[in-house]
Amino acid sequence: MASEDVLRILAHRAPFLFVESVVELVPGERATAKSHVPSVDLQALGAGLLPSVPLWYAVEFLAQTGALAVLSAASVGERTLMTGLDDFTLFEAGNVDEPLYAEVALLGERRGIGKRQGTVWQGTRKLAEGLVWYARVR
């Protein structure tokens, strides 16, 4: 179950909340988070028994982790919406029975539009990496 801080910051709820806990958080700069075991989330979403972590799961987990960094320094009631992806690469398939870790750094924001760079890990294996664009909304 996600910590109270995660539930306070993110609007997502099960089965769409992939962040289980926050490992590191520097508001307005960066965040590192741990996911649930992906197979549990995927089954709850009706994806069945997949052999590996799908790219969309890694992207959404990365976006949620980045939202923690943005919104932990924001006014109450603000949210972020993922608006685009750039240079996203899936390096290898992840095991659905092990949690993931995401590291995200904010690269900048102007007039409510921002970008963040992130990497998804499973243990010491880099699974995915890319740039996530977002819009800040109330």
mmCIF file of N, CA and C in Angstrom:
data_model
loop_
_atom_site.group_PDB
_atom_site.id
_atom_site.type_symbol
_atom_site.label_atom_id
_atom_site.label_comp_id
_atom_site.label_asym_id
_atom_site.label_seq_id
_atom_site.Cartn_x
_atom_site.Cartn_y
_atom_site.Cartn_z
ATOM 1 N N MET A 1 0.837 -1.187 0.000
ATOM 2 C CA MET A 1 0.000 0.000 0.000
ATOM 3 C C MET A 1 0.878 1.245 0.000
ATOM 4 N N ALA A 2 0.458 2.242 -0.734
ATOM 5 C CA ALA A 2 1.215 3.487 -0.830
ATOM 6 C C ALA A 2 1.201 4.228 0.500
ATOM 7 N N SER A 3 2.276 4.926 0.768
ATOM 8 C CA SER A 3 2.368 5.679 2.016
ATOM 9 C C SER A 3 1.374 6.838 1.987
ATOM 10 N N GLU A 4 1.070 7.376 3.154
ATOM 11 C CA GLU A 4 0.145 8.495 3.269
ATOM 12 C C GLU A 4 0.632 9.713 2.479
ATOM 13 N N ASP A 5 1.948 9.934 2.458
ATOM 14 C CA ASP A 5 2.491 11.071 1.705
ATOM 15 C C ASP A 5 2.216 10.924 0.215
ATOM 16 N N VAL A 6 2.394 9.720 -0.318
ATOM 17 C CA VAL A 6 2.124 9.476 -1.744
ATOM 18 C C VAL A 6 0.649 9.708 -2.028
ATOM 19 N N LEU A 7 -0.213 9.198 -1.180
ATOM 20 C CA LEU A 7 -1.652 9.362 -1.382
ATOM 21 C C LEU A 7 -2.080 10.824 -1.253
ATOM 22 N N ARG A 8 -1.386 11.594 -0.439
ATOM 23 C CA ARG A 8 -1.694 13.011 -0.277
ATOM 24 C C ARG A 8 -1.289 13.812 -1.522
ATOM 25 N N ILE A 9 -0.176 13.436 -2.143
ATOM 26 C CA ILE A 9 0.370 14.194 -3.271
ATOM 27 C C ILE A 9 -0.256 13.789 -4.605
ATOM 28 N N LEU A 10 -0.375 12.487 -4.853
ATOM 29 C CA LEU A 10 -0.878 12.003 -6.151
ATOM 30 C C LEU A 10 -2.386 11.779 -6.116
ATOM 31 N N ALA A 11 -3.044 12.046 -7.223
ATOM 32 C CA ALA A 11 -4.485 11.800 -7.345
ATOM 33 C C ALA A 11 -4.778 10.338 -7.669
ATOM 34 N N HIS A 12 -3.785 9.593 -8.110
ATOM 35 C CA HIS A 12 -3.974 8.192 -8.497
ATOM 36 C C HIS A 12 -4.377 7.340 -7.296
ATOM 37 N N ARG A 13 -5.187 6.333 -7.565
ATOM 38 C CA ARG A 13 -5.565 5.336 -6.564
ATOM 39 C C ARG A 13 -5.534 3.973 -7.243
ATOM 40 N N ALA A 14 -5.512 2.915 -6.434
ATOM 41 C CA ALA A 14 -5.468 1.552 -6.958
ATOM 42 C C ALA A 14 -6.642 1.339 -7.910
ATOM 43 N N PRO A 15 -6.449 0.647 -8.982
ATOM 44 C CA PRO A 15 -5.243 -0.066 -9.409
ATOM 45 C C PRO A 15 -4.297 0.771 -10.261
ATOM 46 N N PHE A 16 -4.532 2.097 -10.364
ATOM 47 C CA PHE A 16 -3.714 2.943 -11.228
ATOM 48 C C PHE A 16 -2.540 3.605 -10.517
ATOM 49 N N LEU A 17 -2.423 3.432 -9.217
ATOM 50 C CA LEU A 17 -1.307 3.985 -8.456
ATOM 51 C C LEU A 17 -0.196 2.941 -8.411
ATOM 52 N N PHE A 18 0.913 3.210 -9.090
ATOM 53 C CA PHE A 18 2.005 2.244 -9.175
ATOM 54 C C PHE A 18 3.109 2.498 -8.156
ATOM 55 N N VAL A 19 3.140 3.674 -7.535
ATOM 56 C CA VAL A 19 4.157 3.992 -6.535
ATOM 57 C C VAL A 19 3.760 3.379 -5.202
ATOM 58 N N GLU A 20 4.647 2.549 -4.670
ATOM 59 C CA GLU A 20 4.404 1.963 -3.351
ATOM 60 C C GLU A 20 4.989 2.843 -2.257
ATOM 61 N N SER A 21 6.219 3.310 -2.472
ATOM 62 C CA SER A 21 6.862 4.122 -1.441
ATOM 63 C C SER A 21 7.896 5.047 -2.075
ATOM 64 N N VAL A 22 8.224 6.102 -1.328
ATOM 65 C CA VAL A 22 9.221 7.070 -1.760
ATOM 66 C C VAL A 22 10.550 6.716 -1.107
ATOM 67 N N VAL A 23 11.588 6.595 -1.920
ATOM 68 C CA VAL A 23 12.927 6.283 -1.424
ATOM 69 C C VAL A 23 13.674 7.578 -1.117
ATOM 70 N N GLU A 24 13.563 8.563 -2.035
ATOM 71 C CA GLU A 24 14.198 9.865 -1.851
ATOM 72 C C GLU A 24 13.329 10.924 -2.507
ATOM 73 N N LEU A 25 13.234 12.077 -1.870
ATOM 74 C CA LEU A 25 12.445 13.160 -2.436
ATOM 75 C C LEU A 25 13.091 14.491 -2.095
ATOM 76 N N VAL A 26 13.425 15.241 -3.141
ATOM 77 C CA VAL A 26 13.900 16.616 -2.999
ATOM 78 C C VAL A 26 12.872 17.458 -3.745
ATOM 79 N N PRO A 27 11.930 18.079 -3.011
ATOM 80 C CA PRO A 27 10.839 18.803 -3.654
ATOM 81 C C PRO A 27 11.326 19.814 -4.697
ATOM 82 N N GLY A 28 10.698 19.741 -5.871
ATOM 83 C CA GLY A 28 11.039 20.637 -6.954
ATOM 84 C C GLY A 28 12.301 20.273 -7.713
ATOM 85 N N GLU A 29 12.964 19.160 -7.336
ATOM 86 C CA GLU A 29 14.216 18.770 -7.998
ATOM 87 C C GLU A 29 14.240 17.331 -8.496
ATOM 88 N N ARG A 30 14.002 16.372 -7.591
ATOM 89 C CA ARG A 30 14.125 14.965 -7.996
ATOM 90 C C ARG A 30 13.368 14.055 -7.025
ATOM 91 N N ALA A 31 13.143 12.821 -7.498
ATOM 92 C CA ALA A 31 12.481 11.810 -6.669
ATOM 93 C C ALA A 31 12.938 10.427 -7.098
ATOM 94 N N THR A 32 12.980 9.530 -6.128
ATOM 95 C CA THR A 32 13.215 8.109 -6.376
ATOM 96 C C THR A 32 12.103 7.362 -5.650
ATOM 97 N N ALA A 33 11.481 6.410 -6.347
ATOM 98 C CA ALA A 33 10.370 5.668 -5.757
ATOM 99 C C ALA A 33 10.470 4.190 -6.080
ATOM 100 N N LYS A 34 9.775 3.398 -5.277
ATOM 101 C CA LYS A 34 9.679 1.947 -5.461
ATOM 102 C C LYS A 34 8.246 1.634 -5.882
ATOM 103 N N SER A 35 8.110 0.725 -6.846
ATOM 104 C CA SER A 35 6.769 0.326 -7.305
ATOM 105 C C SER A 35 6.266 -0.865 -6.496
ATOM 106 N N HIS A 36 4.984 -1.151 -6.706
ATOM 107 C CA HIS A 36 4.431 -2.419 -6.239
ATOM 108 C C HIS A 36 5.070 -3.524 -7.076
ATOM 109 N N VAL A 37 4.776 -4.768 -6.772
ATOM 110 C CA VAL A 37 5.149 -5.867 -7.658
ATOM 111 C C VAL A 37 4.248 -5.724 -8.886
ATOM 112 N N PRO A 38 4.813 -5.477 -10.080
ATOM 113 C CA PRO A 38 3.988 -5.183 -11.263
ATOM 114 C C PRO A 38 2.891 -6.201 -11.567
ATOM 115 N N SER A 39 3.122 -7.489 -11.295
ATOM 116 C CA SER A 39 2.113 -8.492 -11.633
ATOM 117 C C SER A 39 0.799 -8.245 -10.898
ATOM 118 N N VAL A 40 0.858 -7.744 -9.674
ATOM 119 C CA VAL A 40 -0.355 -7.456 -8.901
ATOM 120 C C VAL A 40 -1.139 -6.324 -9.565
ATOM 121 N N ASP A 41 -0.437 -5.240 -9.933
ATOM 122 C CA ASP A 41 -1.098 -4.120 -10.608
ATOM 123 C C ASP A 41 -1.667 -4.544 -11.954
ATOM 124 N N LEU A 42 -0.894 -5.291 -12.719
ATOM 125 C CA LEU A 42 -1.323 -5.700 -14.059
ATOM 126 C C LEU A 42 -2.559 -6.586 -14.002
ATOM 127 N N GLN A 43 -2.626 -7.495 -13.038
ATOM 128 C CA GLN A 43 -3.805 -8.343 -12.903
ATOM 129 C C GLN A 43 -5.020 -7.514 -12.503
ATOM 130 N N ALA A 44 -4.811 -6.537 -11.607
ATOM 131 C CA ALA A 44 -5.915 -5.676 -11.181
ATOM 132 C C ALA A 44 -6.450 -4.838 -12.338
ATOM 133 N N LEU A 45 -5.580 -4.521 -13.303
ATOM 134 C CA LEU A 45 -5.986 -3.748 -14.475
ATOM 135 C C LEU A 45 -6.534 -4.625 -15.594
ATOM 136 N N GLY A 46 -6.600 -5.961 -15.367
ATOM 137 C CA GLY A 46 -7.131 -6.875 -16.364
ATOM 138 C C GLY A 46 -6.145 -7.277 -17.436
ATOM 139 N N ALA A 47 -4.853 -7.002 -17.199
ATOM 140 C CA ALA A 47 -3.839 -7.352 -18.203
ATOM 141 C C ALA A 47 -3.422 -8.813 -18.112
ATOM 142 N N GLY A 48 -3.927 -9.535 -17.138
ATOM 143 C CA GLY A 48 -3.617 -10.959 -17.023
ATOM 144 C C GLY A 48 -2.186 -11.228 -16.623
ATOM 145 N N LEU A 49 -1.722 -12.392 -16.996
ATOM 146 C CA LEU A 49 -0.370 -12.817 -16.638
ATOM 147 C C LEU A 49 0.583 -12.537 -17.793
ATOM 148 N N LEU A 50 1.205 -11.400 -17.758
ATOM 149 C CA LEU A 50 2.171 -11.039 -18.787
ATOM 150 C C LEU A 50 3.545 -11.566 -18.401
ATOM 151 N N PRO A 51 4.374 -11.942 -19.377
ATOM 152 C CA PRO A 51 5.691 -12.490 -19.073
ATOM 153 C C PRO A 51 6.708 -11.435 -18.625
ATOM 154 N N SER A 52 6.462 -10.166 -18.968
ATOM 155 C CA SER A 52 7.414 -9.120 -18.600
ATOM 156 C C SER A 52 6.679 -7.800 -18.387
ATOM 157 N N VAL A 53 7.362 -6.841 -17.796
ATOM 158 C CA VAL A 53 6.789 -5.527 -17.526
ATOM 159 C C VAL A 53 6.611 -4.771 -18.852
ATOM 160 N N PRO A 54 5.385 -4.367 -19.182
ATOM 161 C CA PRO A 54 5.180 -3.633 -20.432
ATOM 162 C C PRO A 54 5.754 -2.216 -20.344
ATOM 163 N N LEU A 55 6.132 -1.660 -21.476
ATOM 164 C CA LEU A 55 6.708 -0.323 -21.514
ATOM 165 C C LEU A 55 5.748 0.709 -20.928
ATOM 166 N N TRP A 56 4.448 0.581 -21.193
ATOM 167 C CA TRP A 56 3.502 1.572 -20.682
ATOM 168 C C TRP A 56 3.503 1.609 -19.160
ATOM 169 N N TYR A 57 3.717 0.461 -18.516
ATOM 170 C CA TYR A 57 3.769 0.429 -17.043
ATOM 171 C C TYR A 57 4.992 1.204 -16.560
ATOM 172 N N ALA A 58 6.138 0.976 -17.191
ATOM 173 C CA ALA A 58 7.366 1.688 -16.807
ATOM 174 C C ALA A 58 7.210 3.190 -17.017
ATOM 175 N N VAL A 59 6.592 3.601 -18.134
ATOM 176 C CA VAL A 59 6.386 5.018 -18.429
ATOM 177 C C VAL A 59 5.475 5.658 -17.384
ATOM 178 N N GLU A 60 4.368 5.013 -17.067
ATOM 179 C CA GLU A 60 3.431 5.572 -16.088
ATOM 180 C C GLU A 60 4.052 5.626 -14.693
ATOM 181 N N PHE A 61 4.794 4.608 -14.311
ATOM 182 C CA PHE A 61 5.479 4.611 -13.015
ATOM 183 C C PHE A 61 6.479 5.763 -12.956
ATOM 184 N N LEU A 62 7.206 5.979 -14.034
ATOM 185 C CA LEU A 62 8.160 7.085 -14.117
ATOM 186 C C LEU A 62 7.430 8.425 -14.022
ATOM 187 N N ALA A 63 6.310 8.564 -14.705
ATOM 188 C CA ALA A 63 5.536 9.804 -14.658
ATOM 189 C C ALA A 63 5.004 10.073 -13.257
ATOM 190 N N GLN A 64 4.530 9.045 -12.561
ATOM 191 C CA GLN A 64 4.037 9.219 -11.198
ATOM 192 C C GLN A 64 5.166 9.622 -10.252
ATOM 193 N N THR A 65 6.333 9.027 -10.434
ATOM 194 C CA THR A 65 7.484 9.384 -9.595
ATOM 195 C C THR A 65 7.873 10.843 -9.833
ATOM 196 N N GLY A 66 7.888 11.259 -11.100
ATOM 197 C CA GLY A 66 8.193 12.649 -11.420
ATOM 198 C C GLY A 66 7.159 13.606 -10.854
ATOM 199 N N ALA A 67 5.904 13.199 -10.875
ATOM 200 C CA ALA A 67 4.841 14.039 -10.312
ATOM 201 C C ALA A 67 5.067 14.263 -8.819
ATOM 202 N N LEU A 68 5.611 13.278 -8.129
ATOM 203 C CA LEU A 68 5.927 13.458 -6.710
ATOM 204 C C LEU A 68 6.925 14.589 -6.507
ATOM 205 N N ALA A 69 7.949 14.649 -7.362
ATOM 206 C CA ALA A 69 8.962 15.711 -7.245
ATOM 207 C C ALA A 69 8.347 17.077 -7.532
ATOM 208 N N VAL A 70 7.490 17.169 -8.540
ATOM 209 C CA VAL A 70 6.864 18.444 -8.900
ATOM 210 C C VAL A 70 5.862 18.870 -7.829
ATOM 211 N N LEU A 71 4.957 17.975 -7.475
ATOM 212 C CA LEU A 71 3.826 18.333 -6.622
ATOM 213 C C LEU A 71 4.170 18.452 -5.141
ATOM 214 N N SER A 72 5.253 17.859 -4.709
ATOM 215 C CA SER A 72 5.623 17.996 -3.299
ATOM 216 C C SER A 72 6.034 19.423 -2.975
ATOM 217 N N ALA A 73 6.362 20.216 -4.013
ATOM 218 C CA ALA A 73 6.726 21.625 -3.824
ATOM 219 C C ALA A 73 5.612 22.550 -4.319
ATOM 220 N N ALA A 74 4.441 21.997 -4.650
ATOM 221 C CA ALA A 74 3.361 22.774 -5.273
ATOM 222 C C ALA A 74 2.293 23.163 -4.259
ATOM 223 N N SER A 75 1.401 24.025 -4.702
ATOM 224 C CA SER A 75 0.251 24.422 -3.903
ATOM 225 C C SER A 75 -0.733 23.265 -3.810
ATOM 226 N N VAL A 76 -1.505 23.253 -2.743
ATOM 227 C CA VAL A 76 -2.523 22.224 -2.569
ATOM 228 C C VAL A 76 -3.510 22.304 -3.728
ATOM 229 N N GLY A 77 -3.869 21.160 -4.278
ATOM 230 C CA GLY A 77 -4.838 21.105 -5.368
ATOM 231 C C GLY A 77 -4.226 21.063 -6.753
ATOM 232 N N GLU A 78 -2.928 21.285 -6.871
ATOM 233 C CA GLU A 78 -2.294 21.207 -8.190
ATOM 234 C C GLU A 78 -2.067 19.751 -8.572
ATOM 235 N N ARG A 79 -2.082 19.482 -9.866
ATOM 236 C CA ARG A 79 -1.825 18.152 -10.421
ATOM 237 C C ARG A 79 -0.936 18.313 -11.649
ATOM 238 N N THR A 80 -0.345 17.221 -12.095
ATOM 239 C CA THR A 80 0.379 17.243 -13.361
ATOM 240 C C THR A 80 -0.254 16.218 -14.298
ATOM 241 N N LEU A 81 -0.244 16.539 -15.573
ATOM 242 C CA LEU A 81 -0.722 15.633 -16.612
ATOM 243 C C LEU A 81 0.438 15.324 -17.542
ATOM 244 N N MET A 82 0.660 14.051 -17.835
ATOM 245 C CA MET A 82 1.694 13.670 -18.784
ATOM 246 C C MET A 82 1.221 14.120 -20.170
ATOM 247 N N THR A 83 2.048 14.923 -20.842
ATOM 248 C CA THR A 83 1.644 15.452 -22.145
ATOM 249 C C THR A 83 2.471 14.914 -23.305
ATOM 250 N N GLY A 84 3.581 14.244 -23.007
ATOM 251 C CA GLY A 84 4.380 13.705 -24.097
ATOM 252 C C GLY A 84 5.608 12.965 -23.605
ATOM 253 N N LEU A 85 6.211 12.224 -24.526
ATOM 254 C CA LEU A 85 7.422 11.457 -24.257
ATOM 255 C C LEU A 85 8.437 11.755 -25.350
ATOM 256 N N ASP A 86 9.702 11.797 -24.967
ATOM 257 C CA ASP A 86 10.782 11.953 -25.941
ATOM 258 C C ASP A 86 11.878 10.951 -25.629
ATOM 259 N N ASP A 87 12.460 10.415 -26.676
ATOM 260 C CA ASP A 87 13.629 9.536 -26.546
ATOM 261 C C ASP A 87 13.444 8.453 -25.492
ATOM 262 N N PHE A 88 12.265 7.842 -25.473
ATOM 263 C CA PHE A 88 12.022 6.781 -24.495
ATOM 264 C C PHE A 88 12.511 5.457 -25.060
ATOM 265 N N THR A 89 13.307 4.754 -24.272
ATOM 266 C CA THR A 89 13.901 3.493 -24.708
ATOM 267 C C THR A 89 13.632 2.402 -23.689
ATOM 268 N N LEU A 90 13.202 1.252 -24.161
ATOM 269 C CA LEU A 90 13.088 0.064 -23.323
ATOM 270 C C LEU A 90 14.336 -0.773 -23.595
ATOM 271 N N PHE A 91 15.200 -0.897 -22.605
ATOM 272 C CA PHE A 91 16.468 -1.596 -22.779
ATOM 273 C C PHE A 91 16.324 -3.106 -22.656
ATOM 274 N N GLU A 92 15.523 -3.535 -21.695
ATOM 275 C CA GLU A 92 15.270 -4.965 -21.542
ATOM 276 C C GLU A 92 13.973 -5.172 -20.791
ATOM 277 N N ALA A 93 13.418 -6.350 -20.915
ATOM 278 C CA ALA A 93 12.157 -6.681 -20.260
ATOM 279 C C ALA A 93 12.393 -6.931 -18.772
ATOM 280 N N GLY A 94 11.506 -6.405 -17.967
ATOM 281 C CA GLY A 94 11.597 -6.617 -16.526
ATOM 282 C C GLY A 94 10.736 -7.776 -16.074
ATOM 283 N N ASN A 95 11.091 -8.368 -14.959
ATOM 284 C CA ASN A 95 10.355 -9.467 -14.351
ATOM 285 C C ASN A 95 9.117 -8.908 -13.651
ATOM 286 N N VAL A 96 7.943 -9.430 -13.941
ATOM 287 C CA VAL A 96 6.710 -8.911 -13.351
ATOM 288 C C VAL A 96 6.561 -9.254 -11.869
ATOM 289 N N ASP A 97 7.424 -10.106 -11.343
ATOM 290 C CA ASP A 97 7.319 -10.518 -9.942
ATOM 291 C C ASP A 97 8.296 -9.801 -9.013
ATOM 292 N N GLU A 98 8.963 -8.755 -9.507
ATOM 293 C CA GLU A 98 9.893 -7.969 -8.690
ATOM 294 C C GLU A 98 9.548 -6.494 -8.817
ATOM 295 N N PRO A 99 9.649 -5.736 -7.708
ATOM 296 C CA PRO A 99 9.352 -4.305 -7.793
ATOM 297 C C PRO A 99 10.356 -3.560 -8.659
ATOM 298 N N LEU A 100 9.937 -2.390 -9.117
ATOM 299 C CA LEU A 100 10.780 -1.506 -9.916
ATOM 300 C C LEU A 100 11.185 -0.305 -9.067
ATOM 301 N N TYR A 101 12.217 0.382 -9.514
ATOM 302 C CA TYR A 101 12.640 1.645 -8.906
ATOM 303 C C TYR A 101 12.735 2.671 -10.015
ATOM 304 N N ALA A 102 12.266 3.882 -9.749
ATOM 305 C CA ALA A 102 12.356 4.967 -10.722
ATOM 306 C C ALA A 102 13.127 6.126 -10.113
ATOM 307 N N GLU A 103 14.020 6.688 -10.908
ATOM 308 C CA GLU A 103 14.760 7.889 -10.522
ATOM 309 C C GLU A 103 14.400 8.969 -11.531
ATOM 310 N N VAL A 104 13.942 10.121 -11.055
ATOM 311 C CA VAL A 104 13.505 11.195 -11.933
ATOM 312 C C VAL A 104 14.111 12.513 -11.477
ATOM 313 N N ALA A 105 14.614 13.289 -12.435
ATOM 314 C CA ALA A 105 15.128 14.630 -12.172
ATOM 315 C C ALA A 105 14.329 15.625 -13.013
ATOM 316 N N LEU A 106 13.923 16.731 -12.395
ATOM 317 C CA LEU A 106 13.217 17.772 -13.122
ATOM 318 C C LEU A 106 14.233 18.590 -13.907
ATOM 319 N N LEU A 107 13.950 18.813 -15.178
ATOM 320 C CA LEU A 107 14.868 19.538 -16.040
ATOM 321 C C LEU A 107 14.481 21.004 -16.220
ATOM 322 N N GLY A 108 13.240 21.331 -15.965
ATOM 323 C CA GLY A 108 12.809 22.716 -16.088
ATOM 324 C C GLY A 108 11.323 22.817 -16.333
ATOM 325 N N GLU A 109 10.803 24.007 -16.053
ATOM 326 C CA GLU A 109 9.383 24.273 -16.256
ATOM 327 C C GLU A 109 9.223 25.741 -16.616
ATOM 328 N N ARG A 110 8.335 26.005 -17.581
ATOM 329 C CA ARG A 110 8.041 27.374 -17.971
ATOM 330 C C ARG A 110 6.552 27.490 -18.266
ATOM 331 N N ARG A 111 5.909 28.431 -17.588
ATOM 332 C CA ARG A 111 4.472 28.663 -17.764
ATOM 333 C C ARG A 111 3.643 27.401 -17.582
ATOM 334 N N GLY A 112 4.014 26.580 -16.619
ATOM 335 C CA GLY A 112 3.249 25.386 -16.305
ATOM 336 C C GLY A 112 3.533 24.175 -17.171
ATOM 337 N N ILE A 113 4.450 24.293 -18.124
ATOM 338 C CA ILE A 113 4.839 23.158 -18.967
ATOM 339 C C ILE A 113 6.271 22.788 -18.591
ATOM 340 N N GLY A 114 6.498 21.514 -18.280
ATOM 341 C CA GLY A 114 7.828 21.116 -17.841
ATOM 342 C C GLY A 114 8.258 19.787 -18.409
ATOM 343 N N LYS A 115 9.503 19.445 -18.120
ATOM 344 C CA LYS A 115 10.021 18.148 -18.554
ATOM 345 C C LYS A 115 10.883 17.568 -17.442
ATOM 346 N N ARG A 116 10.909 16.259 -17.430
ATOM 347 C CA ARG A 116 11.696 15.519 -16.442
ATOM 348 C C ARG A 116 12.323 14.306 -17.109
ATOM 349 N N GLN A 117 13.540 14.009 -16.719
ATOM 350 C CA GLN A 117 14.307 12.879 -17.254
ATOM 351 C C GLN A 117 14.289 11.775 -16.220
ATOM 352 N N GLY A 118 14.067 10.546 -16.660
ATOM 353 C CA GLY A 118 14.013 9.474 -15.684
ATOM 354 C C GLY A 118 14.498 8.136 -16.199
ATOM 355 N N THR A 119 14.781 7.267 -15.234
ATOM 356 C CA THR A 119 15.244 5.910 -15.503
ATOM 357 C C THR A 119 14.477 4.947 -14.611
ATOM 358 N N VAL A 120 14.098 3.809 -15.164
ATOM 359 C CA VAL A 120 13.438 2.746 -14.402
ATOM 360 C C VAL A 120 14.410 1.588 -14.266
ATOM 361 N N TRP A 121 14.578 1.122 -13.042
ATOM 362 C CA TRP A 121 15.505 0.037 -12.711
ATOM 363 C C TRP A 121 14.770 -1.129 -12.098
ATOM 364 N N GLN A 122 15.353 -2.301 -12.248
ATOM 365 C CA GLN A 122 14.928 -3.487 -11.495
ATOM 366 C C GLN A 122 16.209 -4.101 -10.985
ATOM 367 N N GLY A 123 16.478 -3.895 -9.694
ATOM 368 C CA GLY A 123 17.772 -4.272 -9.149
ATOM 369 C C GLY A 123 18.839 -3.396 -9.782
ATOM 370 N N THR A 124 19.854 -4.012 -10.372
ATOM 371 C CA THR A 124 20.921 -3.247 -11.029
ATOM 372 C C THR A 124 20.705 -3.152 -12.540
ATOM 373 N N ARG A 125 19.589 -3.691 -13.040
ATOM 374 C CA ARG A 125 19.307 -3.678 -14.477
ATOM 375 C C ARG A 125 18.495 -2.444 -14.867
ATOM 376 N N LYS A 126 18.999 -1.678 -15.818
ATOM 377 C CA LYS A 126 18.270 -0.529 -16.350
ATOM 378 C C LYS A 126 17.246 -1.045 -17.344
ATOM 379 N N LEU A 127 15.956 -0.797 -17.057
ATOM 380 C CA LEU A 127 14.897 -1.290 -17.938
ATOM 381 C C LEU A 127 14.464 -0.263 -18.976
ATOM 382 N N ALA A 128 14.337 0.984 -18.556
ATOM 383 C CA ALA A 128 13.828 2.008 -19.471
ATOM 384 C C ALA A 128 14.352 3.374 -19.059
ATOM 385 N N GLU A 129 14.363 4.279 -20.050
ATOM 386 C CA GLU A 129 14.854 5.623 -19.792
ATOM 387 C C GLU A 129 14.218 6.569 -20.797
ATOM 388 N N GLY A 130 13.933 7.788 -20.356
ATOM 389 C CA GLY A 130 13.381 8.750 -21.291
ATOM 390 C C GLY A 130 12.996 10.055 -20.648
ATOM 391 N N LEU A 131 12.443 10.927 -21.478
ATOM 392 C CA LEU A 131 12.034 12.261 -21.079
ATOM 393 C C LEU A 131 10.515 12.316 -21.068
ATOM 394 N N VAL A 132 9.939 12.811 -19.973
ATOM 395 C CA VAL A 132 8.493 12.925 -19.836
ATOM 396 C C VAL A 132 8.125 14.406 -19.745
ATOM 397 N N TRP A 133 7.268 14.862 -20.652
ATOM 398 C CA TRP A 133 6.732 16.221 -20.607
ATOM 399 C C TRP A 133 5.466 16.226 -19.775
ATOM 400 N N TYR A 134 5.216 17.334 -19.092
ATOM 401 C CA TYR A 134 4.013 17.426 -18.267
ATOM 402 C C TYR A 134 3.453 18.841 -18.292
ATOM 403 N N ALA A 135 2.179 18.945 -17.933
ATOM 404 C CA ALA A 135 1.516 20.233 -17.736
ATOM 405 C C ALA A 135 1.018 20.272 -16.302
ATOM 406 N N ARG A 136 1.221 21.394 -15.664
ATOM 407 C CA ARG A 136 0.742 21.592 -14.287
ATOM 408 C C ARG A 136 -0.651 22.214 -14.373
ATOM 409 N N VAL A 137 -1.611 21.622 -13.684
ATOM 410 C CA VAL A 137 -2.999 22.103 -13.721
ATOM 411 C C VAL A 137 -3.557 22.202 -12.303
ATOM 412 N N ARG A 138 -4.631 22.959 -12.171
ATOM 413 C CA ARG A 138 -5.351 23.076 -10.886
ATOM 414 C C ARG A 138 -6.688 22.393 -10.997
#
